[in-house]
């Protein structure tokens, strides 16, 4: 899986000259969309199958600011955190420096009912456990 | 009709410390929604009746900047500009100073077909022609 | 302290017809700005005095969705959570129903150095401890 | 000059399932930034030299909607439209289909005074007149 790159836009920066903190939640969504696309389970395919994955929680830890034109590299991994809840972990870096980490907790619903995602979507099963491999060590919030 | 007030948010301002120019297009929509609500033809009522009013053109003239916490007062009026096109005009002021003017051109569609809005929506008929009364003189772009 | 009201804008809603989850982080900032204004320590006054309060963490729990035109009432309170860290707690309701809770953790910096905010800003000292009064019970994430 | 690509984000789409019209103004800025970067006159270099180019007018014509994940290709060209005003023209396409055209009018200010940009910035002089070459024919609004 290759990391997702977001290049900071002028309109994403605030009067302090740095990326407004709310935008990192959007970058997390962009990286999650890309991660699921790479697995073959893009939003559109899921929506076509009647599956949605509402966001239950968002947690973000801001470490260093970013600014206009910075290229933020975002690594994503996926962990099963309870019977029906899945946590995406995000590590955002500029070069080698971690500037922000985050997590988003989701469930997966099909026709209005919660589903065990890694049974329903084999690609997600493969993606699970990638958190333990150290690839995005330091993602803990 | 009372003007719509938008108080500028921190996240709407850019590194120059002023409201990012793209946001005025959003303020215009807010004011249009409020204008139609005051007329009794809110977005939700229209959507419930299967009516949509796609935006065909947006034109904005930026006169003076605004900044965080500024209260922008937005006056709206409506003009019929061709057989099926309607132009909303907007004048945005801080106190007595006009900081921005704009216009948005729309048609109205019901079940996929264009409708003559002032026949379909008597409230809009009433609203038409308000541009000529001088209330928002200076709105021309 | 009166709660802050945010009326959901059309452009804040996503293809599911609900407020995009990233926007709640913006609503929290709006409510925090209003809370500090009510205390007499608005962003502008603080910035004029050379004080900034960077966001260190954001945590949001999404309970129910909101949609276009909903009026979200946001209560804020402030708690000291370590020697130099302060946590704002937020409870967002539509009518009597809690739809979202959140917290943001900040420090306060003056001329580049961390300050003990409740000594520097007497109004904040007064605001501290309001979490224990039950006013926004249920805010825990 | 290669066109700028913007891939539509989920949070840029509205309850109609299409890109909210305000976002095209942001895409225009992204494409303008990229165009100036390609010419060697990026925002950052200009700001470092004390040059700003405020937006005076924005005009957008919406032709067809775009939706989540669409790749919009944006061509930009530059025209001098009066002694001190410059117009950037934008043509946005998905594949071969033009979905939106726009223009933004700017002046260039150095230390608070208007400058004749193509004298001050030789790269811009080169870029002028590209509108007449038919490369982005159909850009007229």
Coordinates of C-alpha atoms in Angstrom, one line a residue:
Chain A
X1 CA 0.0 0.0 0.0
X2 CA 1.4 3.4 -1.0
X3 CA 0.8 6.4 1.3
X4 CA -1.6 9.0 0.2
X5 CA -0.2 12.5 -0.6
X6 CA -2.1 15.7 0.1
X7 CA -0.6 18.9 -1.0
X8 CA -1.8 21.8 1.2
X9 CA -4.0 24.3 -0.5
X10 CA -4.0 28.0 0.1
X11 CA -7.7 28.0 1.1
X12 CA -6.9 25.3 3.8
X13 CA -4.6 27.7 5.7
X14 CA -5.8 30.1 8.4
X15 CA -4.7 33.6 9.6
X16 CA -1.8 32.0 11.5
X17 CA -0.5 30.8 8.1
X18 CA -0.9 27.2 8.9
X19 CA -3.3 24.5 7.9
X20 CA -6.6 24.9 9.8
X21 CA -6.9 22.0 12.2
X22 CA -10.3 20.9 10.9
X23 CA -8.8 20.1 7.6
X24 CA -6.8 17.1 8.9
X25 CA -10.1 15.3 9.4
X26 CA -10.7 15.8 5.7
X27 CA -7.2 14.6 4.8
X28 CA -7.9 11.4 6.9
X29 CA -11.0 10.8 4.8
X30 CA -9.1 11.3 1.6
X31 CA -6.5 8.8 2.7
X32 CA -9.1 6.3 3.9
X33 CA -10.9 6.6 0.5
X34 CA -7.6 5.9 -1.2
X35 CA -6.7 3.0 1.1
X36 CA -10.1 1.3 0.4
X37 CA -9.7 2.0 -3.3
X38 CA -6.3 0.3 -3.2
X39 CA -7.9 -2.7 -1.5
X40 CA -10.6 -2.8 -4.2
X41 CA -13.4 -1.6 -1.8
X42 CA -13.9 2.0 -2.9
X43 CA -16.7 4.1 -1.5
X44 CA -18.6 3.9 -4.8
X45 CA -18.4 0.1 -5.0
X46 CA -19.6 -0.1 -1.4
X47 CA -22.4 2.3 -1.9
X48 CA -23.5 0.4 -5.1
X49 CA -23.7 -2.7 -2.8
X50 CA -25.8 -0.8 -0.2
X51 CA -22.9 -0.6 2.3
X52 CA -22.1 2.5 4.3
X53 CA -19.5 3.0 7.0
X54 CA -20.6 5.8 9.3
X55 CA -17.9 7.6 11.3
X56 CA -18.5 6.9 15.1
X57 CA -15.4 8.7 16.5
X58 CA -12.6 10.9 15.3
X59 CA -9.4 11.5 17.4
X60 CA -6.6 13.7 16.2
X61 CA -3.3 14.6 17.8
X62 CA -1.6 17.7 16.3
X63 CA 2.2 17.5 16.7
X64 CA 3.6 20.1 14.3
X65 CA 1.9 22.6 11.9
X66 CA 1.9 22.3 8.2
X67 CA 1.6 25.2 5.7
X68 CA 0.7 26.1 2.1
X69 CA 2.2 23.8 -0.5
X70 CA 3.5 21.3 2.1
X71 CA 3.2 17.7 0.8
X72 CA 1.7 15.6 3.6
X73 CA 2.2 11.8 3.2
X74 CA -0.5 9.8 5.0
X75 CA -0.1 6.2 5.9
X76 CA -3.3 4.3 6.9
X77 CA -3.8 0.9 8.6
X78 CA -6.9 -0.9 9.9
X79 CA -7.6 -2.7 13.1
X80 CA -10.6 -4.5 14.5
X81 CA -11.4 -2.9 17.8
X82 CA -14.6 -4.7 18.9
X83 CA -17.1 -7.1 17.5
X84 CA -18.4 -4.6 15.0
X85 CA -16.1 -1.7 15.2
X86 CA -13.0 -1.0 13.1
X87 CA -10.4 1.7 13.7
X88 CA -8.4 3.3 10.9
X89 CA -5.1 4.7 12.1
X90 CA -3.3 7.5 10.3
X91 CA 0.2 8.8 10.4
X92 CA 0.9 12.1 8.6
X93 CA 4.4 13.0 7.8
X94 CA 6.3 15.8 6.0
X95 CA 9.5 14.2 4.9
X96 CA 10.6 12.1 7.9
X97 CA 8.8 14.2 10.5
X98 CA 5.5 13.1 11.9
X99 CA 3.3 16.1 12.1
X100 CA -0.1 14.6 13.0
X101 CA -1.6 11.2 14.0
X102 CA -5.3 10.3 14.0
X103 CA -7.8 7.6 14.2
X104 CA -11.3 7.2 13.0
X105 CA -13.7 4.5 14.3
X106 CA -16.4 3.1 12.0
X107 CA -18.9 0.3 11.7
X108 CA -20.1 -1.1 8.4
X109 CA -23.9 -1.3 7.7
X110 CA -25.5 -3.2 4.9
X111 CA -29.2 -2.5 4.3
X112 CA -29.4 -0.8 7.7
X113 CA -27.8 -3.7 9.6
X114 CA -24.3 -3.9 11.0
X115 CA -22.0 -6.4 9.2
X116 CA -18.8 -8.1 10.2
X117 CA -16.7 -6.3 7.6
X118 CA -13.8 -8.7 7.2
X119 CA -16.3 -11.6 6.4
X120 CA -18.3 -9.5 4.0
X121 CA -15.2 -7.9 2.4
X122 CA -12.3 -10.3 2.0
X123 CA -9.9 -7.4 1.1
X124 CA -10.5 -5.8 4.5
X125 CA -9.6 -9.1 6.2
X126 CA -6.3 -8.9 4.5
X127 CA -5.8 -5.3 5.6
X128 CA -6.5 -6.1 9.2
X129 CA -3.5 -6.6 11.5
X130 CA -1.3 -4.3 9.5
X131 CA -1.1 -2.1 12.5
X132 CA 1.0 -4.6 14.4
X133 CA 3.7 -4.7 11.7
X134 CA 5.4 -1.6 12.8
X135 CA 4.8 0.1 9.5
X136 CA 3.1 3.0 11.1
X137 CA 4.6 2.7 14.5
X138 CA 4.0 5.8 16.5
X139 CA 0.4 6.1 15.4
X140 CA -1.0 5.7 19.0
X141 CA -2.8 8.8 20.2
Chain B
X1 CA -37.4 41.3 3.8
X2 CA -34.6 41.6 6.3
X3 CA -31.0 41.2 5.2
X4 CA -29.2 38.1 6.1
X5 CA -26.2 38.4 8.5
X6 CA -23.1 36.2 8.2
X7 CA -20.5 36.6 11.0
X8 CA -17.1 35.6 9.6
X9 CA -15.6 32.5 11.1
X10 CA -11.9 31.9 11.9
X11 CA -11.7 29.0 9.5
X12 CA -13.1 31.1 6.7
X13 CA -10.0 33.4 6.8
X14 CA -6.8 32.8 4.9
X15 CA -3.1 33.5 5.5
X16 CA -3.6 37.2 4.5
X17 CA -6.0 37.4 7.5
X18 CA -9.0 38.1 5.3
X19 CA -12.0 36.0 4.3
X20 CA -11.0 33.7 1.5
X21 CA -12.7 34.8 -1.7
X22 CA -14.4 31.5 -2.3
X23 CA -16.5 31.8 0.8
X24 CA -18.5 34.7 -0.5
X25 CA -20.1 32.3 -3.0
X26 CA -21.2 30.3 0.1
X27 CA -22.5 33.4 1.8
X28 CA -24.5 34.2 -1.3
X29 CA -26.1 30.7 -1.0
X30 CA -26.9 31.2 2.7
X31 CA -28.5 34.6 1.9
X32 CA -30.5 33.0 -1.0
X33 CA -31.7 30.2 1.2
X34 CA -32.8 32.8 3.8
X35 CA -34.5 34.9 1.1
X36 CA -36.5 32.0 -0.2
X37 CA -37.4 30.9 3.4
X38 CA -38.7 34.4 4.1
X39 CA -40.9 34.1 0.9
X40 CA -42.2 30.7 2.0
X41 CA -40.3 28.8 -0.7
X42 CA -37.5 27.2 1.3
X43 CA -35.1 24.7 -0.3
X44 CA -36.7 21.9 1.7
X45 CA -40.2 22.7 0.6
X46 CA -39.1 23.0 -3.0
X47 CA -37.2 19.7 -2.8
X48 CA -40.2 18.0 -1.3
X49 CA -42.2 19.2 -4.4
X50 CA -39.5 17.9 -6.7
X51 CA -38.2 21.3 -7.7
X52 CA -34.5 22.1 -7.9
X53 CA -32.8 25.3 -9.0
X54 CA -29.4 24.6 -10.4
X55 CA -26.8 27.4 -10.4
X56 CA -25.9 28.3 -14.0
X57 CA -23.5 31.2 -13.4
X58 CA -21.9 33.0 -10.4
X59 CA -20.3 36.4 -10.7
X60 CA -18.7 38.2 -7.8
X61 CA -17.1 41.6 -7.5
X62 CA -14.7 42.0 -4.5
X63 CA -14.5 45.6 -3.3
X64 CA -13.0 45.5 0.2
X65 CA -11.8 42.6 2.3
X66 CA -13.6 41.3 5.4
X67 CA -12.0 39.6 8.4
X68 CA -12.6 37.3 11.4
X69 CA -15.7 38.3 13.4
X70 CA -17.0 40.9 10.9
X71 CA -20.7 40.9 10.5
X72 CA -21.6 41.0 6.9
X73 CA -25.2 42.1 6.1
X74 CA -26.4 40.6 2.8
X75 CA -29.4 42.0 0.8
X76 CA -30.9 39.9 -1.9
X77 CA -33.3 40.6 -4.7
X78 CA -34.6 38.7 -7.7
X79 CA -34.9 39.6 -11.3
X80 CA -36.2 37.6 -14.3
X81 CA -33.4 37.8 -16.9
X82 CA -34.8 35.6 -19.7
X83 CA -37.7 33.3 -20.5
X84 CA -36.5 30.7 -18.0
X85 CA -33.6 32.3 -16.2
X86 CA -33.6 34.2 -12.9
X87 CA -30.9 36.3 -11.4
X88 CA -30.4 36.8 -7.7
X89 CA -28.5 40.0 -6.9
X90 CA -26.5 40.3 -3.7
X91 CA -25.1 43.4 -1.9
X92 CA -22.8 42.7 1.1
X93 CA -22.1 45.4 3.5
X94 CA -20.2 45.9 6.8
X95 CA -22.0 48.8 8.4
X96 CA -22.6 51.3 5.6
X97 CA -19.7 50.1 3.4
X98 CA -20.4 47.8 0.5
X99 CA -17.6 45.2 0.5
X100 CA -18.8 42.8 -2.2
X101 CA -21.6 42.4 -4.8
X102 CA -22.6 39.3 -6.6
X103 CA -25.1 37.6 -8.7
X104 CA -26.2 34.0 -9.3
X105 CA -28.2 32.9 -12.3
X106 CA -30.6 29.9 -11.9
X107 CA -33.3 28.1 -13.7
X108 CA -36.0 26.1 -11.9
X109 CA -36.6 22.5 -12.8
X110 CA -39.6 20.4 -11.8
X111 CA -39.4 16.6 -12.5
X112 CA -36.6 17.3 -14.9
X113 CA -38.3 20.1 -16.9
X114 CA -37.7 23.8 -16.7
X115 CA -40.6 25.7 -15.2
X116 CA -41.6 29.4 -15.3
X117 CA -40.9 30.0 -11.6
X118 CA -43.2 33.0 -11.0
X119 CA -46.2 31.1 -12.3
X120 CA -45.4 28.0 -10.3
X121 CA -44.4 29.9 -7.2
X122 CA -46.6 32.9 -6.5
X123 CA -44.2 34.1 -3.8
X124 CA -41.4 34.5 -6.3
X125 CA -43.7 36.5 -8.6
X126 CA -44.1 39.0 -5.7
X127 CA -40.3 39.1 -5.2
X128 CA -39.6 39.9 -8.8
X129 CA -38.9 43.5 -9.7
X130 CA -37.6 44.3 -6.3
X131 CA -34.4 45.1 -8.0
X132 CA -35.8 48.3 -9.6
X133 CA -36.8 49.8 -6.3
X134 CA -33.4 51.1 -5.4
X135 CA -33.2 49.0 -2.2
X136 CA -30.0 47.4 -3.3
X137 CA -28.8 50.0 -5.7
X138 CA -25.2 49.5 -6.6
X139 CA -25.6 45.8 -7.0
X140 CA -24.6 45.9 -10.7
X141 CA -21.4 44.0 -11.4
Chain C
X1 CA -23.3 31.3 29.6
X2 CA -25.7 30.8 26.8
X3 CA -25.2 27.9 24.3
X4 CA -23.9 28.7 20.8
X5 CA -26.3 28.0 17.9
X6 CA -25.1 26.8 14.6
X7 CA -27.7 26.4 11.8
X8 CA -26.5 23.8 9.3
X9 CA -25.7 25.2 5.9
X10 CA -26.4 23.4 2.6
X11 CA -22.7 23.3 1.6
X12 CA -21.9 21.6 5.0
X13 CA -23.9 18.5 4.0
X14 CA -22.6 15.6 2.0
X15 CA -24.1 13.1 -0.5
X16 CA -25.7 11.2 2.3
X17 CA -27.7 14.3 3.0
X18 CA -26.1 14.8 6.4
X19 CA -23.6 17.2 7.9
X20 CA -20.2 16.1 6.9
X21 CA -18.4 14.9 10.0
X22 CA -15.4 17.2 9.5
X23 CA -17.6 20.2 10.0
X24 CA -18.3 19.4 13.7
X25 CA -14.7 20.3 14.4
X26 CA -15.5 23.8 12.9
X27 CA -18.6 24.1 15.0
X28 CA -16.6 23.3 18.1
X29 CA -14.2 26.2 17.2
X30 CA -17.2 28.5 16.6
X31 CA -18.6 27.6 20.0
X32 CA -15.2 28.0 21.7
X33 CA -14.8 31.5 20.1
X34 CA -18.2 32.5 21.4
X35 CA -17.5 31.0 24.9
X36 CA -14.2 33.0 25.2
X37 CA -16.0 36.1 23.9
X38 CA -18.7 35.8 26.6
X39 CA -15.9 35.5 29.2
X40 CA -14.2 38.7 27.8
X41 CA -11.3 36.8 26.3
X42 CA -12.0 36.8 22.6
X43 CA -9.5 35.5 20.1
X44 CA -8.8 39.1 18.9
X45 CA -8.1 40.4 22.4
X46 CA -5.8 37.5 23.1
X47 CA -4.0 37.9 19.8
X48 CA -3.6 41.6 20.5
X49 CA -1.9 40.6 23.7
X50 CA 0.4 38.1 21.9
X51 CA -1.4 35.0 23.3
X52 CA -2.3 32.0 21.1
X53 CA -3.9 28.7 22.1
X54 CA -2.9 26.0 19.7
X55 CA -5.0 22.9 19.4
X56 CA -3.2 19.8 20.7
X57 CA -5.9 17.2 20.3
X58 CA -9.5 16.9 19.0
X59 CA -11.8 14.1 19.9
X60 CA -15.3 13.8 18.6
X61 CA -18.0 11.2 19.2
X62 CA -20.8 11.2 16.6
X63 CA -24.1 10.0 18.0
X64 CA -26.8 11.0 15.6
X65 CA -26.6 12.8 12.2
X66 CA -27.8 16.4 11.6
X67 CA -29.0 17.8 8.3
X68 CA -29.5 21.0 6.4
X69 CA -31.2 23.8 8.4
X70 CA -31.0 21.9 11.7
X71 CA -30.2 24.2 14.6
X72 CA -27.5 22.7 16.7
X73 CA -27.2 24.1 20.2
X74 CA -23.6 23.8 21.5
X75 CA -22.7 24.0 25.2
X76 CA -19.1 24.5 26.2
X77 CA -17.2 24.1 29.4
X78 CA -13.6 24.2 30.4
X79 CA -11.5 22.0 32.6
X80 CA -7.8 22.0 33.6
X81 CA -6.4 18.6 32.7
X82 CA -2.7 19.0 33.5
X83 CA -0.2 21.6 34.6
X84 CA -0.5 23.5 31.3
X85 CA -3.3 21.8 29.4
X86 CA -6.9 22.8 29.2
X87 CA -9.8 20.8 27.8
X88 CA -12.9 22.3 26.4
X89 CA -15.8 20.0 26.4
X90 CA -18.7 20.4 24.0
X91 CA -22.2 18.9 24.0
X92 CA -24.2 19.4 20.8
X93 CA -28.0 19.0 20.8
X94 CA -30.9 19.3 18.5
X95 CA -33.8 20.1 20.8
X96 CA -33.3 17.7 23.8
X97 CA -31.4 15.1 21.8
X98 CA -27.6 15.0 22.1
X99 CA -26.2 14.4 18.6
X100 CA -22.5 14.8 19.2
X101 CA -20.0 15.4 22.0
X102 CA -16.4 16.5 21.6
X103 CA -13.4 17.8 23.4
X104 CA -10.4 19.9 22.3
X105 CA -7.2 20.1 24.3
X106 CA -5.1 23.3 24.2
X107 CA -2.3 25.1 25.8
X108 CA -1.9 28.9 26.0
X109 CA 1.3 30.5 24.8
X110 CA 2.5 34.1 25.4
X111 CA 5.4 35.3 23.4
X112 CA 6.3 31.7 22.6
X113 CA 6.2 30.4 26.2
X114 CA 3.4 28.4 27.8
X115 CA 1.4 30.2 30.4
X116 CA -0.8 29.1 33.3
X117 CA -4.0 30.4 31.7
X118 CA -6.1 30.8 34.8
X119 CA -3.5 33.0 36.4
X120 CA -3.0 35.1 33.3
X121 CA -6.7 35.3 32.5
X122 CA -8.9 35.7 35.5
X123 CA -12.0 35.1 33.5
X124 CA -10.8 31.6 32.6
X125 CA -10.3 30.8 36.2
X126 CA -13.9 31.5 36.8
X127 CA -14.9 29.3 33.9
X128 CA -12.9 26.4 35.2
X129 CA -14.8 23.7 37.1
X130 CA -18.0 24.4 35.3
X131 CA -17.7 20.8 34.0
X132 CA -18.6 19.4 37.5
X133 CA -21.9 21.3 37.7
X134 CA -23.8 18.9 35.6
X135 CA -24.7 21.5 33.1
X136 CA -23.2 19.6 30.3
X137 CA -23.4 16.1 31.9
X138 CA -23.0 13.4 29.3
X139 CA -20.1 15.2 27.6
X140 CA -17.6 12.4 28.3
X141 CA -16.3 10.7 25.2
Chain D
X1 CA 2.0 24.0 -19.7
X2 CA 0.3 20.8 -18.4
X3 CA -3.3 21.1 -17.2
X4 CA -3.9 20.8 -13.4
X5 CA -5.9 17.8 -12.2
X6 CA -8.3 18.0 -9.3
X7 CA -9.9 14.7 -8.2
X8 CA -13.2 15.5 -6.5
X9 CA -13.3 14.7 -2.7
X10 CA -16.3 13.3 -0.9
X11 CA -16.5 16.4 1.4
X12 CA -16.8 18.6 -1.7
X13 CA -20.1 17.0 -2.8
X14 CA -23.5 18.2 -1.6
X15 CA -26.8 16.4 -0.9
X16 CA -27.5 16.4 -4.6
X17 CA -24.5 14.1 -4.9
X18 CA -22.6 16.6 -7.0
X19 CA -19.6 18.9 -6.4
X20 CA -20.9 22.0 -4.6
X21 CA -20.7 25.0 -6.9
X22 CA -18.6 27.1 -4.5
X23 CA -15.7 24.6 -4.8
X24 CA -15.0 25.4 -8.4
X25 CA -13.7 28.8 -7.2
X26 CA -11.2 26.9 -5.1
X27 CA -10.3 24.6 -8.0
X28 CA -9.6 27.7 -10.1
X29 CA -7.2 29.0 -7.4
X30 CA -5.5 25.6 -7.2
X31 CA -5.0 25.7 -11.0
X32 CA -3.8 29.3 -10.9
X33 CA -1.2 28.4 -8.2
X34 CA 0.0 25.5 -10.3
X35 CA 0.1 27.7 -13.5
X36 CA 2.2 30.3 -11.7
X37 CA 4.4 27.6 -10.2
X38 CA 5.0 26.2 -13.7
X39 CA 6.0 29.7 -14.8
X40 CA 8.4 30.1 -11.9
X41 CA 6.2 32.7 -10.2
X42 CA 4.7 30.7 -7.3
X43 CA 2.7 32.4 -4.6
X44 CA 5.5 31.9 -2.1
X45 CA 8.1 33.5 -4.3
X46 CA 5.8 36.4 -4.9
X47 CA 4.9 36.8 -1.3
X48 CA 8.6 36.7 -0.4
X49 CA 9.1 39.6 -2.8
X50 CA 6.2 41.5 -1.3
X51 CA 3.9 41.0 -4.2
X52 CA 0.3 40.1 -3.8
X53 CA -2.4 39.6 -6.4
X54 CA -5.8 40.3 -4.9
X55 CA -8.9 38.8 -6.7
X56 CA -11.1 41.6 -8.1
X57 CA -13.8 39.5 -9.8
X58 CA -14.7 35.9 -10.2
X59 CA -17.1 34.6 -12.9
X60 CA -18.1 31.0 -13.3
X61 CA -20.3 29.3 -15.8
X62 CA -21.5 25.8 -14.8
X63 CA -22.2 23.6 -17.7
X64 CA -22.4 20.0 -16.4
X65 CA -22.1 18.7 -12.8
X66 CA -19.2 16.6 -11.5
X67 CA -19.3 14.1 -8.7
X68 CA -17.1 12.2 -6.2
X69 CA -13.9 10.8 -7.6
X70 CA -14.2 12.6 -11.0
X71 CA -10.9 13.8 -12.3
X72 CA -11.3 17.4 -13.5
X73 CA -8.6 18.7 -15.8
X74 CA -8.2 22.4 -15.6
X75 CA -6.4 24.5 -18.3
X76 CA -5.4 28.0 -17.5
X77 CA -4.4 31.0 -19.6
X78 CA -3.6 34.6 -19.0
X79 CA -4.7 37.8 -20.7
X80 CA -4.1 41.4 -20.0
X81 CA -7.5 43.1 -19.9
X82 CA -6.7 46.7 -19.0
X83 CA -3.7 48.8 -18.0
X84 CA -3.3 47.0 -14.7
X85 CA -5.8 44.2 -14.7
X86 CA -5.1 40.6 -15.8
X87 CA -7.7 37.9 -16.4
X88 CA -7.0 34.2 -15.9
X89 CA -9.3 32.0 -18.0
X90 CA -10.1 28.5 -16.9
X91 CA -11.6 25.5 -18.8
X92 CA -12.5 22.5 -16.7
X93 CA -13.0 19.2 -18.5
X94 CA -13.8 15.6 -17.6
X95 CA -12.4 13.6 -20.5
X96 CA -13.3 15.6 -23.6
X97 CA -16.4 17.2 -22.0
X98 CA -16.2 20.8 -20.8
X99 CA -18.1 20.9 -17.5
X100 CA -17.3 24.4 -16.4
X101 CA -15.5 27.6 -17.5
X102 CA -14.4 30.5 -15.4
X103 CA -12.3 33.6 -15.1
X104 CA -10.7 35.5 -12.3
X105 CA -9.6 39.1 -12.6
X106 CA -6.6 40.3 -10.6
X107 CA -4.2 43.1 -10.2
X108 CA -0.6 42.8 -8.9
X109 CA 0.5 45.0 -6.0
X110 CA 4.0 45.4 -4.8
X111 CA 4.5 47.2 -1.4
X112 CA 1.0 48.5 -1.7
X113 CA 1.3 49.9 -5.2
X114 CA -0.1 48.4 -8.4
X115 CA 2.6 47.1 -10.8
X116 CA 2.5 46.3 -14.5
X117 CA 3.0 42.6 -14.0
X118 CA 4.5 41.6 -17.3
X119 CA 7.3 44.1 -16.8
X120 CA 7.9 43.1 -13.3
X121 CA 7.6 39.3 -14.0
X122 CA 9.1 38.3 -17.4
X123 CA 7.5 34.8 -17.1
X124 CA 4.1 36.4 -17.0
X125 CA 4.9 38.3 -20.2
X126 CA 5.6 35.0 -21.9
X127 CA 2.3 33.6 -20.6
X128 CA 0.3 36.5 -22.0
X129 CA -1.6 36.0 -25.2
X130 CA -1.8 32.3 -24.8
X131 CA -5.6 32.8 -24.9
X132 CA -5.5 33.5 -28.6
X133 CA -3.9 30.3 -29.5
X134 CA -7.1 28.3 -29.3
X135 CA -5.7 26.0 -26.7
X136 CA -8.5 26.7 -24.4
X137 CA -11.0 27.8 -27.0
X138 CA -14.5 27.8 -25.6
X139 CA -13.4 29.5 -22.4
X140 CA -15.6 32.6 -23.0
X141 CA -18.3 33.1 -20.4

